CSV table of C-alpha atoms and ligand atoms in Angstrom, one decimal:
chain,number,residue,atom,x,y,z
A,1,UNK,CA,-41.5,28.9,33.1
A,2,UNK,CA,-43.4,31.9,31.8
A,3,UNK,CA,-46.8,31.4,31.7
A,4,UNK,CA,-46.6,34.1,28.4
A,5,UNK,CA,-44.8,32.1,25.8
A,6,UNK,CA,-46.5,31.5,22.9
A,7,UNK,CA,-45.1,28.2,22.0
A,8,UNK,CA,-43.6,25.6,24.8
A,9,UNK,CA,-42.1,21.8,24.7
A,10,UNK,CA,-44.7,19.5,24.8
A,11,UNK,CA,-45.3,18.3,28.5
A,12,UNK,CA,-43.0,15.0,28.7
A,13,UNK,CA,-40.9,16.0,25.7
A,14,UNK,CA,-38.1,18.4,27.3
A,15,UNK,CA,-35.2,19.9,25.2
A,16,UNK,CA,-32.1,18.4,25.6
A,17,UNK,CA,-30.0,21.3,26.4
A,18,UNK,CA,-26.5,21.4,25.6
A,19,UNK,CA,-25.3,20.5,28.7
A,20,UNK,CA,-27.0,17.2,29.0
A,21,UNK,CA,-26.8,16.7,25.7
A,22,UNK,CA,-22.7,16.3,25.9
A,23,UNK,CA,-23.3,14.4,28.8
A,24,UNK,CA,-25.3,11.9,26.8
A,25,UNK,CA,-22.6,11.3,23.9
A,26,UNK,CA,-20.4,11.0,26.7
A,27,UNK,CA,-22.9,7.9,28.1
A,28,UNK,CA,-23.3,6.6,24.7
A,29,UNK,CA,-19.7,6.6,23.3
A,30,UNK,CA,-18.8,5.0,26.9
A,31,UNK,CA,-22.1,1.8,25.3
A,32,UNK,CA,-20.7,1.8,22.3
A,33,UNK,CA,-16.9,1.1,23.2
A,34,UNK,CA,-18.3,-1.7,25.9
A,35,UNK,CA,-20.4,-3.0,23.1
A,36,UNK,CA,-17.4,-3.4,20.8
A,37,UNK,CA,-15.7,-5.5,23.1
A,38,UNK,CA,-18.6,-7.5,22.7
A,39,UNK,CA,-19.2,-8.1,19.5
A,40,UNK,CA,-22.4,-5.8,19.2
A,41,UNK,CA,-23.1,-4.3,16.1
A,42,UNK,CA,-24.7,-1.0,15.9
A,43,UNK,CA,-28.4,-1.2,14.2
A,44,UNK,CA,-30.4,2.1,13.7
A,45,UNK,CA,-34.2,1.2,13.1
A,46,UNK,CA,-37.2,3.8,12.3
A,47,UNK,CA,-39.0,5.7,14.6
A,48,UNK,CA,-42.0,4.6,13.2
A,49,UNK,CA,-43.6,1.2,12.6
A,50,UNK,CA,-46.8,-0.4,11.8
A,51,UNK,CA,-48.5,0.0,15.4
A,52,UNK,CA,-49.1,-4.0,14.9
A,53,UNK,CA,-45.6,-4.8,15.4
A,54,UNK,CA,-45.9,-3.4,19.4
A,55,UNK,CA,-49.7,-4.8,19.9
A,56,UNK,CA,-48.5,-8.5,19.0
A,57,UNK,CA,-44.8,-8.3,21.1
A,58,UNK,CA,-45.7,-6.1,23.7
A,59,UNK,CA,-49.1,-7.0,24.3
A,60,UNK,CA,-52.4,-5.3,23.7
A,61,UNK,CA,-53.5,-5.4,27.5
A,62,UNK,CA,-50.1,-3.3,28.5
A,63,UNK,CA,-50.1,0.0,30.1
A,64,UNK,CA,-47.8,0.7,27.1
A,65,UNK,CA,-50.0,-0.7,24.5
A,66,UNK,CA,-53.6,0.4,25.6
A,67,UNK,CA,-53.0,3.6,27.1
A,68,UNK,CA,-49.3,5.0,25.9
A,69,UNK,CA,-48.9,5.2,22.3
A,70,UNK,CA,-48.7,7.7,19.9
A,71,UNK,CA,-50.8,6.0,17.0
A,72,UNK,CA,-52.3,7.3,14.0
A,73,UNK,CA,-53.7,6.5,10.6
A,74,UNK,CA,-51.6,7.3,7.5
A,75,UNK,CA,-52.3,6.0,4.4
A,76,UNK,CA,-54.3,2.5,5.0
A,77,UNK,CA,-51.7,1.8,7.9
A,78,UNK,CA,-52.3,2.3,11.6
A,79,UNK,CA,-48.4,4.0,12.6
A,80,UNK,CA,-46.8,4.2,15.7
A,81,UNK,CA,-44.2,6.5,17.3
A,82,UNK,CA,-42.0,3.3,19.1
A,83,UNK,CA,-42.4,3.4,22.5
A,84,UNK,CA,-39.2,0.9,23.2
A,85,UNK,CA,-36.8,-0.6,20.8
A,86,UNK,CA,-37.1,-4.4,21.2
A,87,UNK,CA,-39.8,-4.7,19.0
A,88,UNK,CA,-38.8,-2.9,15.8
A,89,UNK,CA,-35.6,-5.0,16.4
A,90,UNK,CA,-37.3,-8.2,15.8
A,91,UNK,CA,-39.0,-7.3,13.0
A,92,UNK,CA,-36.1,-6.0,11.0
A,93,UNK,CA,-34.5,-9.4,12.1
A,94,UNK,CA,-37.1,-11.5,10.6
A,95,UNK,CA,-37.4,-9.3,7.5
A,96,UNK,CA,-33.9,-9.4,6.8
A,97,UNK,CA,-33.5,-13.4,7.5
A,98,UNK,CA,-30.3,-12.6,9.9
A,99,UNK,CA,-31.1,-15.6,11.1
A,100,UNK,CA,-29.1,-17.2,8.2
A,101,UNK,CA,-26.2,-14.9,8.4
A,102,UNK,CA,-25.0,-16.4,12.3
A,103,UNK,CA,-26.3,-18.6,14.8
A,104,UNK,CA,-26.3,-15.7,17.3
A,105,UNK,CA,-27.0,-11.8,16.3
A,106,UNK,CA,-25.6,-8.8,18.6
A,107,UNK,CA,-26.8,-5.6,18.0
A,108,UNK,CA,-27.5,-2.4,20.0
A,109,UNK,CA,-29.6,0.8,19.7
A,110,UNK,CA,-29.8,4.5,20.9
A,111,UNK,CA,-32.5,6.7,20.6
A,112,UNK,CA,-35.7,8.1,21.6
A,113,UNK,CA,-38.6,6.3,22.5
A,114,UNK,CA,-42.1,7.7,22.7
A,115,UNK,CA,-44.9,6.9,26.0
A,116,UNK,CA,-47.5,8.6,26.4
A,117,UNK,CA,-47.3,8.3,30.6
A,118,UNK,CA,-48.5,10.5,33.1
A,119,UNK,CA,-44.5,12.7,33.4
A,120,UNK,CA,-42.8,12.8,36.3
A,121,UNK,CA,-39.2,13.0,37.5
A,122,UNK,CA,-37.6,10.6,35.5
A,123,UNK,CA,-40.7,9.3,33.3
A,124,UNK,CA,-40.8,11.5,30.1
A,125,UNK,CA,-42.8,11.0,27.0
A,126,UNK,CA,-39.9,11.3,24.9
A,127,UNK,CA,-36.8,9.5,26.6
A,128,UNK,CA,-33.8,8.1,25.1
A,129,UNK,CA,-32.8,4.1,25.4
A,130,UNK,CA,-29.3,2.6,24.8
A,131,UNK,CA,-30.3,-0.8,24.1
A,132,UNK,CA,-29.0,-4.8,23.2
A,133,UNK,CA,-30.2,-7.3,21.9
A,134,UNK,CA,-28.4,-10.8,21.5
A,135,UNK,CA,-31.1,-13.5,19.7
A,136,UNK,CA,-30.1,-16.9,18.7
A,137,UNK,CA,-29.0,-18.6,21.9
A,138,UNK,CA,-31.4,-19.9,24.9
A,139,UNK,CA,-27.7,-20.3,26.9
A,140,UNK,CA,-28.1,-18.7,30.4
A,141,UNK,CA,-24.1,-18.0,29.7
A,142,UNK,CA,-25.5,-15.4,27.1
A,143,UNK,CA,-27.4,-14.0,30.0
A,144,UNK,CA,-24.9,-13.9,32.2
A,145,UNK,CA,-22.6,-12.1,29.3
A,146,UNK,CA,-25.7,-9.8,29.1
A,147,UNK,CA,-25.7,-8.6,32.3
A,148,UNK,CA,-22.0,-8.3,32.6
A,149,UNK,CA,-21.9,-5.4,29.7
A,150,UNK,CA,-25.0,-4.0,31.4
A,151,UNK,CA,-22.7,-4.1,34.7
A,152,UNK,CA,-19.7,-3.0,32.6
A,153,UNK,CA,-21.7,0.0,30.6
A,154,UNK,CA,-23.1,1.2,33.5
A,155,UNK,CA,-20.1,1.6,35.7
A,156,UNK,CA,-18.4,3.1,33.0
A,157,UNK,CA,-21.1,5.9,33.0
A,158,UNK,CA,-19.9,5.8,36.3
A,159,UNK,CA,-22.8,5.1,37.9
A,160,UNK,CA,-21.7,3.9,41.7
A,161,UNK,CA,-24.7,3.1,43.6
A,162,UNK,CA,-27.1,0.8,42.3
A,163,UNK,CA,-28.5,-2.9,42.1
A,164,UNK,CA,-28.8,-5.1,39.5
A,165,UNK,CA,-31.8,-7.4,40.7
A,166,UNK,CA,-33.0,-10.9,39.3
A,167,UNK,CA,-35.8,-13.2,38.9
A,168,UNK,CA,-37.2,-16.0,36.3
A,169,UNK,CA,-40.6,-15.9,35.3
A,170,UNK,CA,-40.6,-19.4,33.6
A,171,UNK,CA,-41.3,-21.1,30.7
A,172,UNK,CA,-45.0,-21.0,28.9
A,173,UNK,CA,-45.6,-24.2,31.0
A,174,UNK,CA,-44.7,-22.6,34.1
A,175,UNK,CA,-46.8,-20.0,33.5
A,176,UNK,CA,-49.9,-21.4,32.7
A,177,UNK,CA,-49.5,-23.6,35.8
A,178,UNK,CA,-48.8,-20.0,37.5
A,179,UNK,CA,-51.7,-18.3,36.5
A,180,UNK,CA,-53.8,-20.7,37.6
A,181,UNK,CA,-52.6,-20.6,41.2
A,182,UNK,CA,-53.5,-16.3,40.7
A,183,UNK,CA,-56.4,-16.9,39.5
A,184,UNK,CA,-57.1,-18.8,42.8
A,185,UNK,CA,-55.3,-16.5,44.9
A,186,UNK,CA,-57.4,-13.3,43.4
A,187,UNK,CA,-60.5,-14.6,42.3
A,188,UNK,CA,-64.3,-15.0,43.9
A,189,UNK,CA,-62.5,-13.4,47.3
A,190,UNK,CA,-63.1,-10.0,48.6
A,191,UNK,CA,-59.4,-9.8,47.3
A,192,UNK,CA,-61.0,-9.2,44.1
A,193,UNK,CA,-63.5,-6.9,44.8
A,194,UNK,CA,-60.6,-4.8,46.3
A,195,UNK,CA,-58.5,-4.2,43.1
A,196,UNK,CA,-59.4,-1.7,40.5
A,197,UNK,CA,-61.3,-1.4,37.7
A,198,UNK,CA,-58.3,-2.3,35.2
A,199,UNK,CA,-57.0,-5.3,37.2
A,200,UNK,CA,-60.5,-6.6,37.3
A,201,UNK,CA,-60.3,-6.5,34.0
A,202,UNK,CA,-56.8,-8.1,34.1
A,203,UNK,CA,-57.9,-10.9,35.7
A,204,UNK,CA,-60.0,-12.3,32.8
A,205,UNK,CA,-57.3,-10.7,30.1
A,206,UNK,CA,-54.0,-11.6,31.5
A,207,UNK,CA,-53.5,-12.4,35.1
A,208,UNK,CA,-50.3,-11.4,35.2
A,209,UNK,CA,-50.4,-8.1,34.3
A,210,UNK,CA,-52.3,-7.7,37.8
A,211,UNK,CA,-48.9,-8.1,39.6
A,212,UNK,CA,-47.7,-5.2,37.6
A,213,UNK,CA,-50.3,-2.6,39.0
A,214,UNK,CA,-48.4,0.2,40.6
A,215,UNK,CA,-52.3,1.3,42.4
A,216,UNK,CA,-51.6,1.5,46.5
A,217,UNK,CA,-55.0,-0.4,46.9
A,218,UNK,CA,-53.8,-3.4,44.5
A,219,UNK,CA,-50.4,-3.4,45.8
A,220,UNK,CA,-51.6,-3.9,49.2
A,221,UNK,CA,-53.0,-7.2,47.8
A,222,UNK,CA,-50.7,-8.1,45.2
A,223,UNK,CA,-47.9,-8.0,47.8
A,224,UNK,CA,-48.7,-11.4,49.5
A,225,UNK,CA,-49.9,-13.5,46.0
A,226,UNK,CA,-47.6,-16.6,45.5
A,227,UNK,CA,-44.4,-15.8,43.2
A,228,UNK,CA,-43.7,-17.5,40.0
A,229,UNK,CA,-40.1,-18.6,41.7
A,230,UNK,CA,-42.3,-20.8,43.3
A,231,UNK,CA,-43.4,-23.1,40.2
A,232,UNK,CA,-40.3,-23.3,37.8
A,233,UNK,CA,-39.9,-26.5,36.1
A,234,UNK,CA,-36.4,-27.8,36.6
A,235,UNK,CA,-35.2,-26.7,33.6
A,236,UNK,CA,-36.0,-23.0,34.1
A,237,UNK,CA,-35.3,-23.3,37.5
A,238,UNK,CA,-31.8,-25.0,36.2
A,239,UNK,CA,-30.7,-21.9,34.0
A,240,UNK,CA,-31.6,-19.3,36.8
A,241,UNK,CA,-29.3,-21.1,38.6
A,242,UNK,CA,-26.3,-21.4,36.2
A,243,UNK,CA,-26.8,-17.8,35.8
A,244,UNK,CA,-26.2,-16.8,39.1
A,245,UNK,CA,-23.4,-18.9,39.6
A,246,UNK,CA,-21.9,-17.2,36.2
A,247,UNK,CA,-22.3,-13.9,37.9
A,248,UNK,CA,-21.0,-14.4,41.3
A,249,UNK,CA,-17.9,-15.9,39.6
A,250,UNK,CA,-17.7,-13.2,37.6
A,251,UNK,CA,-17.6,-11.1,40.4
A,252,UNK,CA,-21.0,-8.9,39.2
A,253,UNK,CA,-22.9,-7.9,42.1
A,254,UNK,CA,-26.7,-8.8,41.9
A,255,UNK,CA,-29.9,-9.5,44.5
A,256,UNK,CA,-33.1,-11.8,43.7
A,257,UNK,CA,-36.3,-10.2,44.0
A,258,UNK,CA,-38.9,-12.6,43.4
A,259,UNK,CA,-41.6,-9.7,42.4
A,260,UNK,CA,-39.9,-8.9,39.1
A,261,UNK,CA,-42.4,-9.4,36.1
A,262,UNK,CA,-41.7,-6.7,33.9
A,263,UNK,CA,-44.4,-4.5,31.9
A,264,UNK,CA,-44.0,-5.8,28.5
A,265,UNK,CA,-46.1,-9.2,27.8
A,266,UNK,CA,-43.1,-10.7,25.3
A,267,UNK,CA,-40.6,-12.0,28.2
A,268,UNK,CA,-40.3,-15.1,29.5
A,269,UNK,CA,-37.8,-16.9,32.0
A,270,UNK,CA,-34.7,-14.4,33.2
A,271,UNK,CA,-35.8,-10.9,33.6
A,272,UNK,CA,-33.5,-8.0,35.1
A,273,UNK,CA,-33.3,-4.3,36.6
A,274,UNK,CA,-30.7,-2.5,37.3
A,275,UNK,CA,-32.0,-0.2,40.4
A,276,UNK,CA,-29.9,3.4,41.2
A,277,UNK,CA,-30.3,4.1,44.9
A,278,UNK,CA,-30.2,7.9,44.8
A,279,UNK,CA,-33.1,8.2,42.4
A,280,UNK,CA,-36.8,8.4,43.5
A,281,UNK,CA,-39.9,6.8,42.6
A,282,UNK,CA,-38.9,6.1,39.1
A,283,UNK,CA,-35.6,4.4,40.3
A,284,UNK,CA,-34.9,1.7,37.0
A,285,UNK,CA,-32.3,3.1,34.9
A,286,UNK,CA,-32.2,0.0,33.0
A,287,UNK,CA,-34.1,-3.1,32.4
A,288,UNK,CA,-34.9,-6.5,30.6
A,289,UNK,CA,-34.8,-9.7,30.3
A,290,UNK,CA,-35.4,-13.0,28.1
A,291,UNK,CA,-38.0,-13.2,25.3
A,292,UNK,CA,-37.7,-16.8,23.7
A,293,UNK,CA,-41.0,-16.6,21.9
A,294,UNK,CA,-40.7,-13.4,20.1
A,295,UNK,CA,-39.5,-14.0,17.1
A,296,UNK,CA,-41.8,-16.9,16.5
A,297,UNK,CA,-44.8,-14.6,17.5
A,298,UNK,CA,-43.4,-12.4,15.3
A,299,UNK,CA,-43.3,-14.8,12.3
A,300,UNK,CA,-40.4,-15.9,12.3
A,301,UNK,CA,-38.7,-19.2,14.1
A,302,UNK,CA,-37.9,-20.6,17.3
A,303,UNK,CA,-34.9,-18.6,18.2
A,304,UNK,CA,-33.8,-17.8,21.9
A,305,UNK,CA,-33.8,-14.1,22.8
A,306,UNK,CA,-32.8,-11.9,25.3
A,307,UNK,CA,-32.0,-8.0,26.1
A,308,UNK,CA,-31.6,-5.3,27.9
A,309,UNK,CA,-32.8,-0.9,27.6
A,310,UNK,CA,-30.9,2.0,29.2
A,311,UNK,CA,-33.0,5.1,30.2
A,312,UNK,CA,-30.4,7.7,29.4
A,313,UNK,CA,-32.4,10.4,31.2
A,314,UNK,CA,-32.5,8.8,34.5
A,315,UNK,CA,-29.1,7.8,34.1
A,316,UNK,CA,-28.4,11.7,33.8
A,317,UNK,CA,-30.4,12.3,37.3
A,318,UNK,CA,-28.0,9.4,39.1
A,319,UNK,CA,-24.7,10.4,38.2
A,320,UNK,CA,-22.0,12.3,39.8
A,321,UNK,CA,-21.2,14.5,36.7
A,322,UNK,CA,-18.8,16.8,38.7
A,323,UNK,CA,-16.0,14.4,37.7
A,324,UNK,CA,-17.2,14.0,34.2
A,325,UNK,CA,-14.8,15.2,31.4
A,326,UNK,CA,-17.0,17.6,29.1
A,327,UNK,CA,-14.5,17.2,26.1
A,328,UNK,CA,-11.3,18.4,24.5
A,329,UNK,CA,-10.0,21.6,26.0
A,330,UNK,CA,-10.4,24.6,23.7
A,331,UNK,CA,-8.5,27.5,23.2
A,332,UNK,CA,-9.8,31.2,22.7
A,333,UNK,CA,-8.1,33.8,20.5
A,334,UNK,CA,-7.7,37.5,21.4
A,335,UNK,CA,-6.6,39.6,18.8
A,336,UNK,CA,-4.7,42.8,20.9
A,337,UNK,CA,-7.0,45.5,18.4
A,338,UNK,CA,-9.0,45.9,15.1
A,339,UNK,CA,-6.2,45.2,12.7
A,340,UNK,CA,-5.0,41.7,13.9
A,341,UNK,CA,-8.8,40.4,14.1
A,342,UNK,CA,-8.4,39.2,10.0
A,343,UNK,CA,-5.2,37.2,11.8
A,344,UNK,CA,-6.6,35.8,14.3
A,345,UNK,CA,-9.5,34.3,12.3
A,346,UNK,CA,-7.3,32.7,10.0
A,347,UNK,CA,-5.3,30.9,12.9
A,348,UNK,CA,-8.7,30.1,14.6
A,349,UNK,CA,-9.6,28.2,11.5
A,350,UNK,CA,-5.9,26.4,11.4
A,351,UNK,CA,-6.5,25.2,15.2
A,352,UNK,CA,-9.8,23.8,13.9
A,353,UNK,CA,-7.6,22.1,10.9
A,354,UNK,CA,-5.0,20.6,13.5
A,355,UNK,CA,-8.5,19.2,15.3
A,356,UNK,CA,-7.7,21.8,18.4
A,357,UNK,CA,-11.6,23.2,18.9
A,358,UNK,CA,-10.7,27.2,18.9
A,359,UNK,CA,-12.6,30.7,19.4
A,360,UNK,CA,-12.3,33.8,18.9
A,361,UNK,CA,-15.0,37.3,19.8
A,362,UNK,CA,-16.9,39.0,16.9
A,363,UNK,CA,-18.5,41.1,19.3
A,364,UNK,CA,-16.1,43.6,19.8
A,365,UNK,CA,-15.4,43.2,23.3
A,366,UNK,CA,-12.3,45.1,25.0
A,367,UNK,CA,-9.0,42.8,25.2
A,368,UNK,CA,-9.4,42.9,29.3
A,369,UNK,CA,-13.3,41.8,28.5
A,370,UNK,CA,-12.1,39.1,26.7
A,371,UNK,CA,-9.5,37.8,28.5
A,372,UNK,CA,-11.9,37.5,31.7
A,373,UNK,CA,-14.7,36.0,29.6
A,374,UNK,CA,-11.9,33.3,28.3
A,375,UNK,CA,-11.0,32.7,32.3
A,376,UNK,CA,-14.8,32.6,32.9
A,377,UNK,CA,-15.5,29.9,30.4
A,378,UNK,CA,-12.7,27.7,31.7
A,379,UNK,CA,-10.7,27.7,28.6
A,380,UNK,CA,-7.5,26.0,28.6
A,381,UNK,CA,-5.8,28.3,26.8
A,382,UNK,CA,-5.5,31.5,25.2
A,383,UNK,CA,-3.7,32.8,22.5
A,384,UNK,CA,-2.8,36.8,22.6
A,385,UNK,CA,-2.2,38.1,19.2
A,386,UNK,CA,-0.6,41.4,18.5
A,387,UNK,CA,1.2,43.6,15.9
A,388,UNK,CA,4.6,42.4,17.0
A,389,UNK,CA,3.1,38.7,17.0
A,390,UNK,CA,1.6,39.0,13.7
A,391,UNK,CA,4.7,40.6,12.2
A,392,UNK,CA,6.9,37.8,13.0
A,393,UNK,CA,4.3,35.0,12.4
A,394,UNK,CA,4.8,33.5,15.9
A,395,UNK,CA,1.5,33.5,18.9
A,396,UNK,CA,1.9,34.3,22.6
A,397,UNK,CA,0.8,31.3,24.6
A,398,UNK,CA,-1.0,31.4,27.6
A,399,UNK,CA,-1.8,28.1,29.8
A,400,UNK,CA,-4.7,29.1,31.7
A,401,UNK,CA,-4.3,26.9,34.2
A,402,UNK,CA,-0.2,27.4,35.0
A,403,UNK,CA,-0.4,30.8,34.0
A,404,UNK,CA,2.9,30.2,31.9
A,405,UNK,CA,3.5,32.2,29.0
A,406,UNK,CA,5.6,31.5,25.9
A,407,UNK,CA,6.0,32.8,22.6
A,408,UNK,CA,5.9,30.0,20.0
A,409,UNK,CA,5.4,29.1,16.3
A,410,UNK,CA,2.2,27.8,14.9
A,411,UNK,CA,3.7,24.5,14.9
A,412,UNK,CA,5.1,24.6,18.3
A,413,UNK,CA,2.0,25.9,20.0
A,414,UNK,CA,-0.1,23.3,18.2
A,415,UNK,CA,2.1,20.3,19.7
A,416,UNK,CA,2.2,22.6,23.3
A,417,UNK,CA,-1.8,22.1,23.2
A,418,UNK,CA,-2.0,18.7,21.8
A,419,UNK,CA,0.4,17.7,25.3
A,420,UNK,CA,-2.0,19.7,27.4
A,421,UNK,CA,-5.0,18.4,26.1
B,1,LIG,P1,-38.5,-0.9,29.9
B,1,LIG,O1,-38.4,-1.4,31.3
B,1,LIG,O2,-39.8,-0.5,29.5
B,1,LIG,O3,-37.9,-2.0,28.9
B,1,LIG,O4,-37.5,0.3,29.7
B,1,LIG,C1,-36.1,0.2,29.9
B,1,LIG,C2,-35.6,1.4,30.7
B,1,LIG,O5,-36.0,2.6,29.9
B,1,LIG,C3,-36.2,1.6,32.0
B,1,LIG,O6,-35.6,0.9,33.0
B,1,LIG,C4,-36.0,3.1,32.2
B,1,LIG,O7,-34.7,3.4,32.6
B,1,LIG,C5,-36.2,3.7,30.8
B,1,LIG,N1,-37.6,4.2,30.7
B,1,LIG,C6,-38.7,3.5,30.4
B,1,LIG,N2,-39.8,4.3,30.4
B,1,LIG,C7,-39.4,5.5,30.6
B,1,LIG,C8,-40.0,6.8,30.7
B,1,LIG,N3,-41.3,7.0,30.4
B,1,LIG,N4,-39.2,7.9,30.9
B,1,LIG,C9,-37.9,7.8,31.1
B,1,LIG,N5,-37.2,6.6,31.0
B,1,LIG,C10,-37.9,5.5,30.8
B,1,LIG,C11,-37.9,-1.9,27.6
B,1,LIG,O8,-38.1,-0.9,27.0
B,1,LIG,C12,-37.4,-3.2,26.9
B,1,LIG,N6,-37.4,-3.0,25.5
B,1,LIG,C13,-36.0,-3.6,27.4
B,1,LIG,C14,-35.5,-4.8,26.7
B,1,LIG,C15,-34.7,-4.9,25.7
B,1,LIG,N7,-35.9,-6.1,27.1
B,1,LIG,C16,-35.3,-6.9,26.3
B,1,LIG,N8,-34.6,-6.3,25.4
């Protein structure tokens, strides 16, 4: 990157070039027709919201909340850029009562999310999610449907290699009971001493944000604490279990890992990753999980939640886009000289009316220029356009790919390129 530029992308906020950026309507029109067979229903909330609505669901203590945000003061309101989409979700649910309008509400998200972390490969401070949220039900079978659009979504990205991996952090009873056994396992012991500065102050905040500590020093202790698997009550212990027997019968492929807790304070019972193998540190291309107590947090009542975020940027890192289809195959018009240019732009623009994408040069390039630039580009098509052509109103096909050439009406080339498409 030159060092010279007077003006740069923020650090964490990349442009989206145009190459990834097809690539990511590719991943979210591949959501939103997995979705549909779902019954999701698309919801577009702000970017901004009162910075209150992510301190009370996310938590206060959270990496997210405490040290990520974008936050300022407009007006007499504290505002924040959202740095995930759950949140905002509730809150439009409560304000607009859908609560009365079905037992159980569907709806999914895209768009960008703002955290201010330390960037790395595949941790931005402007990514995009593709996220769902299904709130209503407390079934584990909603889970289990849950997962199996995450499954369904993602191997339609066609994303091969990766894990989807489960635990259960319990009911509010099981934690409490669970943070009691930490808090023996951590405290007064030169355990304690060990951790750092912020899990030392975790411990008298909330104990379980400890197990989330990604410091090699804490991780070293946090690596033999007791797990919360350990002290599920029967009936969270009894829904883990109906969920896993939903997915093996559903033929999804899944592993427990018992040292799943998630970095966001609302969830509670089933939590998820979904894990790509042939990404690096920052290896989670999606995640989430159950949230029961949200929406009563939140002000509203006691309805069952639970959800799930894609991060469409690491996505883009783990797939193989060779085999990707980039979109409908265009077709480039050279006019043979000057006086058939005035042609050739009006049948450019009656392409674009038939829904064929079409080109043509303005730059006065030589025909040979052209026809190697149009080769270059990978055009399907080309369409040579001379006197003779223009005086008898029909176009000189060209299949790129064949090398095939016919001489056709407008009509007839328009169905030749709607087969080859
Ligand atoms: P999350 O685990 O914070 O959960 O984020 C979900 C996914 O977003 C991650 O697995 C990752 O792929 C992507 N992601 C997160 N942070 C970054 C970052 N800094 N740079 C790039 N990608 C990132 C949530 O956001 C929850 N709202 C998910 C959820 C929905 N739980 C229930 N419903």
């Amino acid at each position: 990157m030159k060092d010279s530029l007077k003006y740069k992308s923020l650090r964490g906020m990349p442009d989206i070039l145009p190459e990834d950026a097809v690539l990511m309507l590719k991943i979210e029109e591949t959501a939103r027709k997995v979705f549909r067979l779902f019954g999701f229903k698309e919801f577009r909330p702000p970017i901004l919201e009162e910075t209150e609505v992510f301190t009370r669901s996310i938590g206060a203590d959270t990496d997210i909340v405490s040290k990520e945000m974008y936050s300022f003061d407009r007006g007499d309101k504290n505002i924040s850029l959202r740095p995930e989409g759950t949140a905002g979700v509730i809150r439009a649910y409560i304000e607009h009562e859908w609560n009365k309008t079905s037992d159980t509400v569907k709806l999914f998200y895209m768009g960008p999310m703002f955290r201010g972390e330390r960037p790395q490969k595949g941790r931005l401070r402007q990514f995009y999610q593709i996220g769902a949220e299904i709130i209503g039900s407390k079934s584990p079978y909603v889970d289990a449907e849950l997962i199996f659009c995450l499954n369904l979504i993602l191997k339609g990205i066609g994303l091969s290699n990766f894990n989807i991996y489960l635990n259960s952090l319990g009911c509010e009873d099981d934690r409490s009971r669970y943070k009691k056994v930490l808090l023996n396992y951590f405290s007064g012991s030169s355990k304690e001493e060990m951790l750092c500065e912020d899990c030392k102050r975790r411990i008298k905040l909330n104990i379980l944000r400890v197990l989330d500590c990604k410091r090699e020093v804490c991780r070293t202790i946090i690596k033999d604490a007791p797990l919360v698997m350990d002290y599920l009550c029967n009936k969270c212990a009894g829904s883990y279990g109906v969920l896993k027997e939903l997915l093996s019968d559903m033929s999804v492929p899944f592993k427990e890992k018992r040292d799943i807790v998630r970095g966001l304070d609302y969830y509670t019972g089933i939590v998820f990753e979904a894990v790509s193998v042939s990404l690096g540190a920052q290896d989670a291309v999606a995640a989430g999980g159950r949230y029961d107590n949200l929406t009563k947090d939140m002000g509203g009542h006691d309805n069952g939640a639970t959800g799930f975020a894609v991060g469409v940027e690491r996505l883009l890192l783990a797939i193989d886009k060779k085999g990707i289809d980039l979109g409908p195959a265009q077709v480039f018009i050279i006019p043979v000289d000057s006086n058939c240019y005035k042609a050739a732009f009006q049948f450019v623009n009656k392409f674009r009316l038939e829904g064929i994408s079409c080109e043509m040069d303005y730059s006065g390039r030589s025909f040979k220029s052209q026809l190697r630039k149009a080769n270059k580009d990978g055009k399907c098509f080309v369409i040579i356009l001379g006197e003779e052509e223009k005086k008898n109103g029909k176009l000189l096909l060209k299949n790129m790919e064949t090398g095939d050439q016919t001489l056709l009406e407008f009509e007839e080339a328009v169905n030749q390129i709607k087969v080859g498409i």
